[in-house]
mmCIF file of C-alpha atoms in Angstrom:
data_model
loop_
_atom_site.group_PDB
_atom_site.id
_atom_site.type_symbol
_atom_site.label_atom_id
_atom_site.label_comp_id
_atom_site.label_asym_id
_atom_site.label_seq_id
_atom_site.Cartn_x
_atom_site.Cartn_y
_atom_site.Cartn_z
ATOM 1 C CA UNK S 117 36.299 78.605 36.866
ATOM 2 C CA UNK S 118 32.722 77.503 36.135
ATOM 3 C CA UNK S 119 29.792 78.325 38.381
ATOM 4 C CA UNK S 120 26.670 76.282 39.062
ATOM 5 C CA UNK S 121 23.258 77.946 38.740
ATOM 6 C CA UNK S 122 23.278 78.300 42.555
ATOM 7 C CA UNK S 123 26.720 79.860 43.091
ATOM 8 C CA UNK S 124 25.299 83.278 44.061
ATOM 9 C CA UNK S 125 22.889 81.553 46.461
ATOM 10 C CA UNK S 126 25.765 79.765 48.234
ATOM 11 C CA UNK S 127 27.750 82.987 48.534
ATOM 12 C CA UNK S 128 24.706 84.766 49.992
ATOM 13 C CA UNK S 129 24.361 81.949 52.551
ATOM 14 C CA UNK S 130 27.951 82.568 53.677
ATOM 15 C CA UNK S 131 29.436 79.408 52.194
ATOM 16 C CA UNK S 132 33.196 79.062 51.958
ATOM 17 C CA UNK S 133 33.756 78.625 48.220
ATOM 18 C CA UNK S 134 36.660 76.630 46.755
ATOM 19 C CA UNK S 135 37.693 75.451 43.291
ATOM 20 C CA UNK S 136 36.678 71.811 42.754
ATOM 21 C CA UNK S 137 36.854 69.929 39.449
ATOM 22 C CA UNK S 138 36.873 73.230 37.578
ATOM 23 C CA UNK S 139 33.843 74.579 39.440
ATOM 24 C CA UNK S 140 33.407 77.201 42.163
ATOM 25 C CA UNK S 141 31.817 75.016 44.857
ATOM 26 C CA UNK S 142 30.672 75.397 48.491
ATOM 27 C CA UNK S 143 33.035 73.390 50.717
ATOM 28 C CA UNK S 144 31.218 74.288 53.952
ATOM 29 C CA UNK S 145 28.644 76.638 55.485
ATOM 30 C CA UNK S 146 28.558 76.322 59.302
ATOM 31 C CA UNK S 147 31.284 73.705 59.613
ATOM 32 C CA UNK S 148 32.030 70.138 58.582
ATOM 33 C CA UNK S 149 31.025 68.404 61.831
ATOM 34 C CA UNK S 150 27.707 70.266 62.220
ATOM 35 C CA UNK S 151 26.817 69.598 58.587
ATOM 36 C CA UNK S 152 27.861 65.939 58.842
ATOM 37 C CA UNK S 153 25.677 65.369 61.922
ATOM 38 C CA UNK S 154 22.747 67.165 60.258
ATOM 39 C CA UNK S 155 22.757 64.599 57.442
ATOM 40 C CA UNK S 156 23.236 61.631 59.794
ATOM 41 C CA UNK S 157 20.415 62.691 62.139
ATOM 42 C CA UNK S 158 18.004 64.875 60.130
ATOM 43 C CA UNK S 159 18.247 66.128 56.527
ATOM 44 C CA UNK S 160 20.599 68.259 54.456
ATOM 45 C CA UNK S 161 20.731 69.507 50.873
ATOM 46 C CA UNK S 162 23.832 69.544 48.669
ATOM 47 C CA UNK S 163 24.365 71.310 45.356
ATOM 48 C CA UNK S 164 26.282 68.756 43.288
ATOM 49 C CA UNK S 165 25.477 70.284 39.912
ATOM 50 C CA UNK S 166 29.121 69.945 38.867
ATOM 51 C CA UNK S 167 28.471 66.259 38.105
ATOM 52 C CA UNK S 168 28.255 65.246 34.442
ATOM 53 C CA UNK S 169 25.214 63.840 32.642
ATOM 54 C CA UNK S 170 25.298 62.014 29.292
ATOM 55 C CA UNK S 171 22.206 60.796 27.441
ATOM 56 C CA UNK S 172 22.763 57.639 25.363
ATOM 57 C CA UNK S 173 19.876 56.871 23.032
ATOM 58 C CA UNK S 174 18.772 54.763 20.102
ATOM 59 C CA UNK S 175 18.564 51.082 19.143
ATOM 60 C CA UNK S 176 22.298 50.635 19.805
ATOM 61 C CA UNK S 177 22.418 52.484 23.143
ATOM 62 C CA UNK S 178 22.501 49.318 25.267
ATOM 63 C CA UNK S 179 25.165 47.751 23.040
ATOM 64 C CA UNK S 180 27.469 50.732 23.650
ATOM 65 C CA UNK S 181 26.801 50.812 27.399
ATOM 66 C CA UNK S 182 27.416 47.055 27.715
ATOM 67 C CA UNK S 183 30.717 47.470 25.865
ATOM 68 C CA UNK S 184 32.117 50.309 28.020
ATOM 69 C CA UNK S 185 30.661 49.506 31.464
ATOM 70 C CA UNK S 186 31.559 46.647 33.790
ATOM 71 C CA UNK S 187 28.090 45.965 35.235
ATOM 72 C CA UNK S 188 25.291 44.278 33.294
ATOM 73 C CA UNK S 189 23.022 47.081 32.099
ATOM 74 C CA UNK S 190 20.736 44.593 30.332
ATOM 75 C CA UNK S 191 19.318 43.831 33.786
ATOM 76 C CA UNK S 192 18.056 47.423 34.155
ATOM 77 C CA UNK S 193 14.340 48.074 33.972
ATOM 78 C CA UNK S 194 12.781 51.489 33.346
ATOM 79 C CA UNK S 195 12.906 53.392 36.636
ATOM 80 C CA UNK S 196 15.990 51.602 37.956
ATOM 81 C CA UNK S 197 19.592 52.759 38.367
ATOM 82 C CA UNK S 198 22.867 50.850 38.548
ATOM 83 C CA UNK S 199 26.340 51.591 39.920
ATOM 84 C CA UNK S 200 29.100 50.684 37.461
ATOM 85 C CA UNK S 201 32.540 51.654 36.211
ATOM 86 C CA UNK S 202 34.263 52.310 32.894
ATOM 87 C CA UNK S 203 37.350 50.059 32.737
ATOM 88 C CA UNK S 204 40.269 51.202 30.578
ATOM 89 C CA UNK S 205 42.418 48.985 28.352
ATOM 90 C CA UNK S 206 45.262 48.754 30.886
ATOM 91 C CA UNK S 207 43.565 47.288 33.959
ATOM 92 C CA UNK S 208 42.535 50.611 35.511
ATOM 93 C CA UNK S 209 39.328 52.641 35.731
ATOM 94 C CA UNK S 210 38.358 55.590 33.505
ATOM 95 C CA UNK S 211 35.604 56.540 35.982
ATOM 96 C CA UNK S 212 32.821 55.178 38.164
ATOM 97 C CA UNK S 213 29.282 56.188 37.315
ATOM 98 C CA UNK S 214 25.562 55.590 37.759
ATOM 99 C CA UNK S 215 23.457 54.398 34.812
ATOM 100 C CA UNK S 216 19.716 55.177 34.745
ATOM 101 C CA UNK S 217 17.262 53.500 32.362
ATOM 102 C CA UNK S 218 14.892 56.373 31.517
ATOM 103 C CA UNK S 219 12.890 54.478 28.893
ATOM 104 C CA UNK S 220 13.495 51.789 26.299
ATOM 105 C CA UNK S 221 16.632 52.740 24.309
ATOM 106 C CA UNK S 222 17.277 55.804 26.528
ATOM 107 C CA UNK S 223 19.876 55.809 29.309
ATOM 108 C CA UNK S 224 21.286 58.580 31.494
ATOM 109 C CA UNK S 225 24.933 58.218 32.572
ATOM 110 C CA UNK S 226 26.004 60.321 35.575
ATOM 111 C CA UNK S 227 29.769 60.779 35.792
ATOM 112 C CA UNK S 228 32.271 62.577 38.014
ATOM 113 C CA UNK S 229 32.769 66.290 37.398
ATOM 114 C CA UNK S 230 36.548 66.058 36.994
ATOM 115 C CA UNK S 231 36.139 63.387 34.293
ATOM 116 C CA UNK S 232 33.387 64.783 32.063
ATOM 117 C CA UNK S 233 35.566 65.449 29.014
ATOM 118 C CA UNK S 234 37.684 62.309 29.536
ATOM 119 C CA UNK S 235 34.619 60.072 29.910
ATOM 120 C CA UNK S 236 32.854 61.602 26.911
ATOM 121 C CA UNK S 237 35.890 61.065 24.682
ATOM 122 C CA UNK S 238 36.383 57.526 25.984
ATOM 123 C CA UNK S 239 32.761 56.454 25.408
ATOM 124 C CA UNK S 240 32.693 58.175 21.999
ATOM 125 C CA UNK S 241 35.865 56.312 20.979
ATOM 126 C CA UNK S 242 34.065 53.000 21.641
ATOM 127 C CA UNK S 243 30.831 54.012 19.872
ATOM 128 C CA UNK S 244 31.229 51.835 16.750
ATOM 129 C CA UNK S 245 27.547 50.958 17.010
ATOM 130 C CA UNK S 246 26.534 54.562 16.351
ATOM 131 C CA UNK S 247 24.445 55.164 19.465
ATOM 132 C CA UNK S 248 23.187 58.741 19.809
ATOM 133 C CA UNK S 249 25.198 60.578 22.505
ATOM 134 C CA UNK S 250 24.287 63.919 24.091
ATOM 135 C CA UNK S 251 26.243 65.762 26.783
ATOM 136 C CA UNK S 252 23.705 67.456 29.073
ATOM 137 C CA UNK S 253 26.229 68.437 31.766
ATOM 138 C CA UNK S 254 26.093 72.206 31.135
ATOM 139 C CA UNK S 255 22.285 72.321 31.073
ATOM 140 C CA UNK S 256 21.287 70.267 34.107
ATOM 141 C CA UNK S 257 21.584 70.729 37.856
ATOM 142 C CA UNK S 258 21.689 68.093 40.595
ATOM 143 C CA UNK S 259 20.621 68.449 44.231
ATOM 144 C CA UNK S 260 21.203 65.724 46.821
ATOM 145 C CA UNK S 261 18.654 65.768 49.656
ATOM 146 C CA UNK S 262 20.104 63.335 52.165
ATOM 147 C CA UNK S 263 19.289 62.103 55.656
ATOM 148 C CA UNK S 264 16.814 59.919 57.576
ATOM 149 C CA UNK S 265 14.161 62.663 57.542
ATOM 150 C CA UNK S 266 14.422 63.301 53.779
ATOM 151 C CA UNK S 267 11.230 61.427 52.819
ATOM 152 C CA UNK S 268 9.099 63.043 55.535
ATOM 153 C CA UNK S 269 10.531 66.515 54.921
ATOM 154 C CA UNK S 270 10.106 66.432 51.136
ATOM 155 C CA UNK S 271 6.778 64.601 50.731
ATOM 156 C CA UNK S 272 4.765 67.839 50.562
ATOM 157 C CA UNK S 273 6.716 68.840 47.424
ATOM 158 C CA UNK S 274 5.583 65.912 45.237
ATOM 159 C CA UNK S 275 2.426 64.006 44.351
ATOM 160 C CA UNK S 276 4.525 60.812 44.223
ATOM 161 C CA UNK S 277 4.780 58.653 47.330
ATOM 162 C CA UNK S 278 8.457 59.224 48.085
ATOM 163 C CA UNK S 279 8.556 56.406 50.646
ATOM 164 C CA UNK S 280 7.658 53.961 47.846
ATOM 165 C CA UNK S 281 10.771 54.750 45.786
ATOM 166 C CA UNK S 282 13.195 51.965 46.680
ATOM 167 C CA UNK S 283 16.985 52.336 46.861
ATOM 168 C CA UNK S 284 18.483 52.754 43.365
ATOM 169 C CA UNK S 285 15.034 53.326 41.859
ATOM 170 C CA UNK S 286 13.667 56.610 40.508
ATOM 171 C CA UNK S 287 10.577 58.313 39.120
ATOM 172 C CA UNK S 288 10.205 61.139 36.626
ATOM 173 C CA UNK S 289 7.528 63.450 37.966
ATOM 174 C CA UNK S 290 6.578 66.653 39.762
ATOM 175 C CA UNK S 291 8.731 68.142 42.507
ATOM 176 C CA UNK S 292 8.588 71.594 44.092
ATOM 177 C CA UNK S 293 6.221 72.867 41.423
ATOM 178 C CA UNK S 294 8.359 71.648 38.498
ATOM 179 C CA UNK S 295 7.268 68.848 36.149
ATOM 180 C CA UNK S 296 9.483 66.118 34.634
ATOM 181 C CA UNK S 297 12.083 66.089 37.409
ATOM 182 C CA UNK S 298 14.086 62.918 38.112
ATOM 183 C CA UNK S 299 13.580 61.934 41.761
ATOM 184 C CA UNK S 300 16.170 59.244 42.453
ATOM 185 C CA UNK S 301 16.589 57.240 45.677
ATOM 186 C CA UNK S 302 20.370 57.387 45.424
ATOM 187 C CA UNK S 303 23.122 59.251 47.243
ATOM 188 C CA UNK S 304 26.692 59.296 48.467
ATOM 189 C CA UNK S 305 26.111 59.546 52.228
ATOM 190 C CA UNK S 306 24.707 56.263 53.532
ATOM 191 C CA UNK S 307 21.876 58.059 55.334
ATOM 192 C CA UNK S 308 19.140 57.692 52.720
ATOM 193 C CA UNK S 309 17.378 60.375 50.738
ATOM 194 C CA UNK S 310 17.134 61.500 47.141
ATOM 195 C CA UNK S 311 18.964 63.082 44.259
ATOM 196 C CA UNK S 312 17.003 65.540 42.136
ATOM 197 C CA UNK S 313 17.914 66.168 38.477
ATOM 198 C CA UNK S 314 16.440 69.290 36.873
ATOM 199 C CA UNK S 315 17.238 72.018 34.355
ATOM 200 C CA UNK S 316 19.497 74.883 35.446
ATOM 201 C CA UNK S 317 16.568 77.308 35.032
ATOM 202 C CA UNK S 318 14.514 75.275 37.532
ATOM 203 C CA UNK S 319 17.019 74.594 40.298
ATOM 204 C CA UNK S 320 16.689 77.878 42.242
ATOM 205 C CA UNK S 321 12.957 77.349 42.712
ATOM 206 C CA UNK S 322 13.553 73.761 43.817
ATOM 207 C CA UNK S 323 16.407 74.736 46.199
ATOM 208 C CA UNK S 324 14.256 77.427 47.854
ATOM 209 C CA UNK S 325 11.238 75.151 48.258
ATOM 210 C CA UNK S 326 13.405 72.306 49.616
ATOM 211 C CA UNK S 327 14.801 74.593 52.328
ATOM 212 C CA UNK S 328 11.319 75.912 53.073
ATOM 213 C CA UNK S 329 9.708 72.454 53.302
ATOM 214 C CA UNK S 330 12.609 71.088 55.336
ATOM 215 C CA UNK S 331 12.803 73.945 57.836
ATOM 216 C CA UNK S 332 10.696 72.238 60.524
ATOM 217 C CA UNK S 333 12.844 69.104 60.109
ATOM 218 C CA UNK S 334 16.115 70.957 60.721
ATOM 219 C CA UNK S 335 17.344 71.012 57.122
ATOM 220 C CA UNK S 336 20.633 72.788 56.387
ATOM 221 C CA UNK S 337 22.685 73.361 53.240
ATOM 222 C CA UNK S 338 25.682 71.010 53.234
ATOM 223 C CA UNK S 339 29.098 71.520 51.635
ATOM 224 C CA UNK S 340 31.492 69.192 49.841
ATOM 225 C CA UNK S 341 33.688 68.679 52.926
ATOM 226 C CA UNK S 342 30.869 66.933 54.798
ATOM 227 C CA UNK S 343 29.983 65.025 51.641
ATOM 228 C CA UNK S 344 33.496 63.583 51.782
ATOM 229 C CA UNK S 345 33.377 62.606 55.480
ATOM 230 C CA UNK S 346 29.919 61.063 55.011
ATOM 231 C CA UNK S 347 30.956 58.935 52.021
ATOM 232 C CA UNK S 348 34.198 57.884 53.726
ATOM 233 C CA UNK S 349 32.320 56.615 56.794
ATOM 234 C CA UNK S 350 30.484 54.302 54.365
ATOM 235 C CA UNK S 351 33.665 53.299 52.531
ATOM 236 C CA UNK S 352 32.384 54.584 49.184
ATOM 237 C CA UNK S 353 35.233 55.034 46.695
ATOM 238 C CA UNK S 354 36.129 58.534 45.497
ATOM 239 C CA UNK S 355 37.570 58.760 41.998
ATOM 240 C CA UNK S 356 41.004 60.365 42.049
ATOM 241 C CA UNK S 357 41.642 59.098 45.583
ATOM 242 C CA UNK S 358 40.669 55.447 45.987
ATOM 243 C CA UNK S 359 40.248 54.537 42.324
ATOM 244 C CA UNK S 360 41.864 55.956 39.192
ATOM 245 C CA UNK S 361 43.407 55.051 35.842
ATOM 246 C CA UNK S 362 45.947 52.779 37.574
ATOM 247 C CA UNK S 363 43.718 50.890 40.047
ATOM 248 C CA UNK S 364 41.727 47.864 38.946
ATOM 249 C CA UNK S 365 38.119 47.382 40.051
ATOM 250 C CA UNK S 366 39.106 43.968 41.439
ATOM 251 C CA UNK S 367 41.757 45.276 43.847
ATOM 252 C CA UNK S 368 39.455 48.195 44.762
ATOM 253 C CA UNK S 369 36.807 45.747 46.001
ATOM 254 C CA UNK S 370 34.490 46.485 43.090
ATOM 255 C CA UNK S 371 34.357 42.987 41.607
ATOM 256 C CA UNK S 372 30.633 42.996 42.524
ATOM 257 C CA UNK S 373 30.030 45.508 39.697
ATOM 258 C CA UNK S 374 32.050 43.430 37.205
ATOM 259 C CA UNK S 375 29.689 40.999 35.475
ATOM 260 C CA UNK S 376 31.670 38.537 33.379
ATOM 261 C CA UNK S 377 28.566 37.047 31.722
ATOM 262 C CA UNK S 378 29.136 39.593 28.925
ATOM 263 C CA UNK S 379 32.218 41.048 27.233
ATOM 264 C CA UNK S 380 33.292 44.595 28.150
ATOM 265 C CA UNK S 381 36.483 46.623 27.902
ATOM 266 C CA UNK S 382 39.386 44.566 29.307
ATOM 267 C CA UNK S 383 36.961 42.014 30.784
ATOM 268 C CA UNK S 384 39.157 38.973 30.075
ATOM 269 C CA UNK S 385 42.147 40.438 31.940
ATOM 270 C CA UNK S 386 39.962 41.549 34.847
ATOM 271 C CA UNK S 387 38.349 38.113 35.103
ATOM 272 C CA UNK S 388 41.807 36.531 35.162
ATOM 273 C CA UNK S 389 42.873 38.956 37.915
ATOM 274 C CA UNK S 390 39.793 38.078 39.975
ATOM 275 C CA UNK S 391 40.463 34.340 39.667
ATOM 276 C CA UNK S 392 44.129 34.540 40.677
ATOM 277 C CA UNK S 393 43.649 37.083 43.534
ATOM 278 C CA UNK S 394 45.191 40.549 43.108
ATOM 279 C CA UNK S 395 48.586 41.391 44.628
ATOM 280 C CA UNK S 396 47.147 44.302 46.606
ATOM 281 C CA UNK S 397 43.746 45.287 47.923
ATOM 282 C CA UNK S 398 41.978 48.427 49.063
ATOM 283 C CA UNK S 399 41.310 48.083 52.792
ATOM 284 C CA UNK S 400 39.464 50.073 55.424
ATOM 285 C CA UNK S 401 41.252 50.820 58.688
ATOM 286 C CA UNK S 402 40.670 52.494 62.033
ATOM 287 C CA UNK S 403 43.485 54.075 64.027
ATOM 288 C CA UNK S 404 44.058 52.414 67.406
ATOM 289 C CA UNK S 405 45.536 55.622 68.889
ATOM 290 C CA UNK S 406 44.818 59.319 68.408
ATOM 291 C CA UNK S 407 45.677 60.812 65.037
ATOM 292 C CA UNK S 408 44.219 61.753 61.683
ATOM 293 C CA UNK S 409 45.220 59.765 58.591
ATOM 294 C CA UNK S 410 45.440 61.825 55.398
ATOM 295 C CA UNK S 411 45.612 61.001 51.702
ATOM 296 C CA UNK S 412 49.210 60.211 50.718
ATOM 297 C CA UNK S 413 50.414 59.085 54.160
ATOM 298 C CA UNK S 414 52.499 55.897 54.097
ATOM 299 C CA UNK S 415 51.160 52.631 55.460
ATOM 300 C CA UNK S 416 53.995 50.707 57.140
ATOM 301 C CA UNK S 417 54.409 47.249 58.674
ATOM 302 C CA UNK S 418 55.682 46.452 62.168
ATOM 303 C CA UNK S 419 59.296 46.871 61.049
ATOM 304 C CA UNK S 420 58.615 50.323 59.582
ATOM 305 C CA UNK S 421 58.737 49.175 55.945
ATOM 306 C CA UNK S 422 56.357 51.034 53.626
ATOM 307 C CA UNK S 423 53.728 48.601 52.317
ATOM 308 C CA UNK S 424 51.156 51.002 50.858
ATOM 309 C CA UNK S 425 49.578 54.419 51.089
ATOM 310 C CA UNK S 426 46.442 56.070 52.409
ATOM 311 C CA UNK S 427 44.027 57.005 49.607
ATOM 312 C CA UNK S 428 41.375 58.664 51.824
ATOM 313 C CA UNK S 429 41.456 59.535 55.495
ATOM 314 C CA UNK S 430 39.752 61.726 58.088
ATOM 315 C CA UNK S 431 38.666 62.036 61.691
ATOM 316 C CA UNK S 432 35.236 60.388 61.633
ATOM 317 C CA UNK S 433 32.662 62.875 62.990
ATOM 318 C CA UNK S 434 30.269 60.033 63.856
ATOM 319 C CA UNK S 435 32.793 57.714 65.527
ATOM 320 C CA UNK S 436 35.376 60.134 66.893
ATOM 321 C CA UNK S 437 38.326 58.093 65.604
ATOM 322 C CA UNK S 438 40.713 58.334 62.664
ATOM 323 C CA UNK S 439 39.506 56.242 59.703
ATOM 324 C CA UNK S 440 40.772 55.680 56.187
ATOM 325 C CA UNK S 441 41.160 53.617 53.056
ATOM 326 C CA UNK S 442 44.393 52.493 51.460
ATOM 327 C CA UNK S 443 46.073 49.879 49.308
ATOM 328 C CA UNK S 444 48.147 47.161 50.999
ATOM 329 C CA UNK S 445 49.582 43.800 49.901
ATOM 330 C CA UNK S 446 46.799 41.167 50.009
ATOM 331 C CA UNK S 447 48.474 39.418 52.962
ATOM 332 C CA UNK S 448 47.589 42.478 55.105
ATOM 333 C CA UNK S 449 44.016 42.763 53.808
ATOM 334 C CA UNK S 450 42.182 40.407 56.163
ATOM 335 C CA UNK S 451 39.898 41.980 58.786
ATOM 336 C CA UNK S 452 41.736 42.507 62.117
ATOM 337 C CA UNK S 453 45.141 42.688 60.361
ATOM 338 C CA UNK S 454 47.506 45.113 62.106
ATOM 339 C CA UNK S 455 49.114 47.916 60.095
ATOM 340 C CA UNK S 456 50.608 51.309 60.954
ATOM 341 C CA UNK S 457 49.934 54.751 59.481
ATOM 342 C CA UNK S 458 52.928 57.080 59.282
ATOM 343 C CA UNK S 459 51.608 60.395 60.603
ATOM 344 C CA UNK S 460 54.582 62.729 60.279
ATOM 345 C CA UNK S 461 57.345 61.095 62.397
ATOM 346 C CA UNK S 462 55.065 58.730 64.293
ATOM 347 C CA UNK S 463 53.813 55.319 63.140
ATOM 348 C CA UNK S 464 50.305 55.043 64.581
ATOM 349 C CA UNK S 465 48.926 51.502 64.936
ATOM 350 C CA UNK S 466 45.735 50.742 63.005
ATOM 351 C CA UNK S 467 43.423 47.783 62.472
ATOM 352 C CA UNK S 468 41.876 46.621 59.194
ATOM 353 C CA UNK S 469 38.088 46.622 59.602
ATOM 354 C CA UNK S 470 34.992 45.587 57.667
ATOM 355 C CA UNK S 471 32.987 48.318 55.941
ATOM 356 C CA UNK S 472 30.997 50.380 56.544
ATOM 357 C CA UNK S 473 32.661 52.276 59.388
ATOM 358 C CA UNK S 474 29.318 53.890 60.232
ATOM 359 C CA UNK S 475 26.670 51.266 60.967
ATOM 360 C CA UNK S 476 23.746 53.666 61.429
#
């Protein structure tokens, strides 16, 4: 089991630690609902240093990225980030990721913790162009400072105007007394804020100063459990649940990150799938009665026939109802379609809804 540079800090704060993607990670501190509401209404800080970071450099860096990723990275300017995915050869997804253009011919790829080795091997296998690849995952830490008060609470820690950094933009600059930190207006919560990339040796100082600066704004450390409920209320896909090696980006509702103006892995087949409409789609649903949908529960039609399965589900802390995502035949995918979630022996009626669940 690997530790992040802040593991001892989390333990000292009383966090409940669990194994996650090969790392010893804080799942919660005070409790999921309290932490969830803190991020929705104020500001919270997450240690997500288990995430992977690859640096792709050189004159052929863009060529490699364009080949393996579904989005059009040629549109990136320095200081901008882009959500994308790595399609496999069989119609599925190797991983979803964020691509940052650091400077000309230098890109940072941020990948899911559970897929670091798989992604590295996959990208390397496609690197005919000879781009320079470096795996920085073991050397860098990542903090997510999320919530509507994030800008106000953190401004004293940087000379940069944090309010001027637009969504999916970033700066490289000073933060909490450390130079050359990536301050990125990205996140996985839907409540605004930043993600901070720094060296492992720097993260403790940054963590301490973030908590100190945020104290008057009600900042709290937040665990992975609340990170999951926050992202699910937005309908953000989680790799391993809602997308994986067997799900296509088209049926997962990610056709918006598939740019067919350039060739990429399996692009012809994915374009064909988009044009003929996939057989199933990932939908969002709310339970009409009390209950909590969980990953793996069956989705059934009015006659009790299984038509799909829940990929993510929870009791929404913000809305107070059971919400989830799951794959169903396309005929059931329209908004307001009626489906049922099999919770143990009871089929609970549910309605297909438009994302996000949480409107802010």
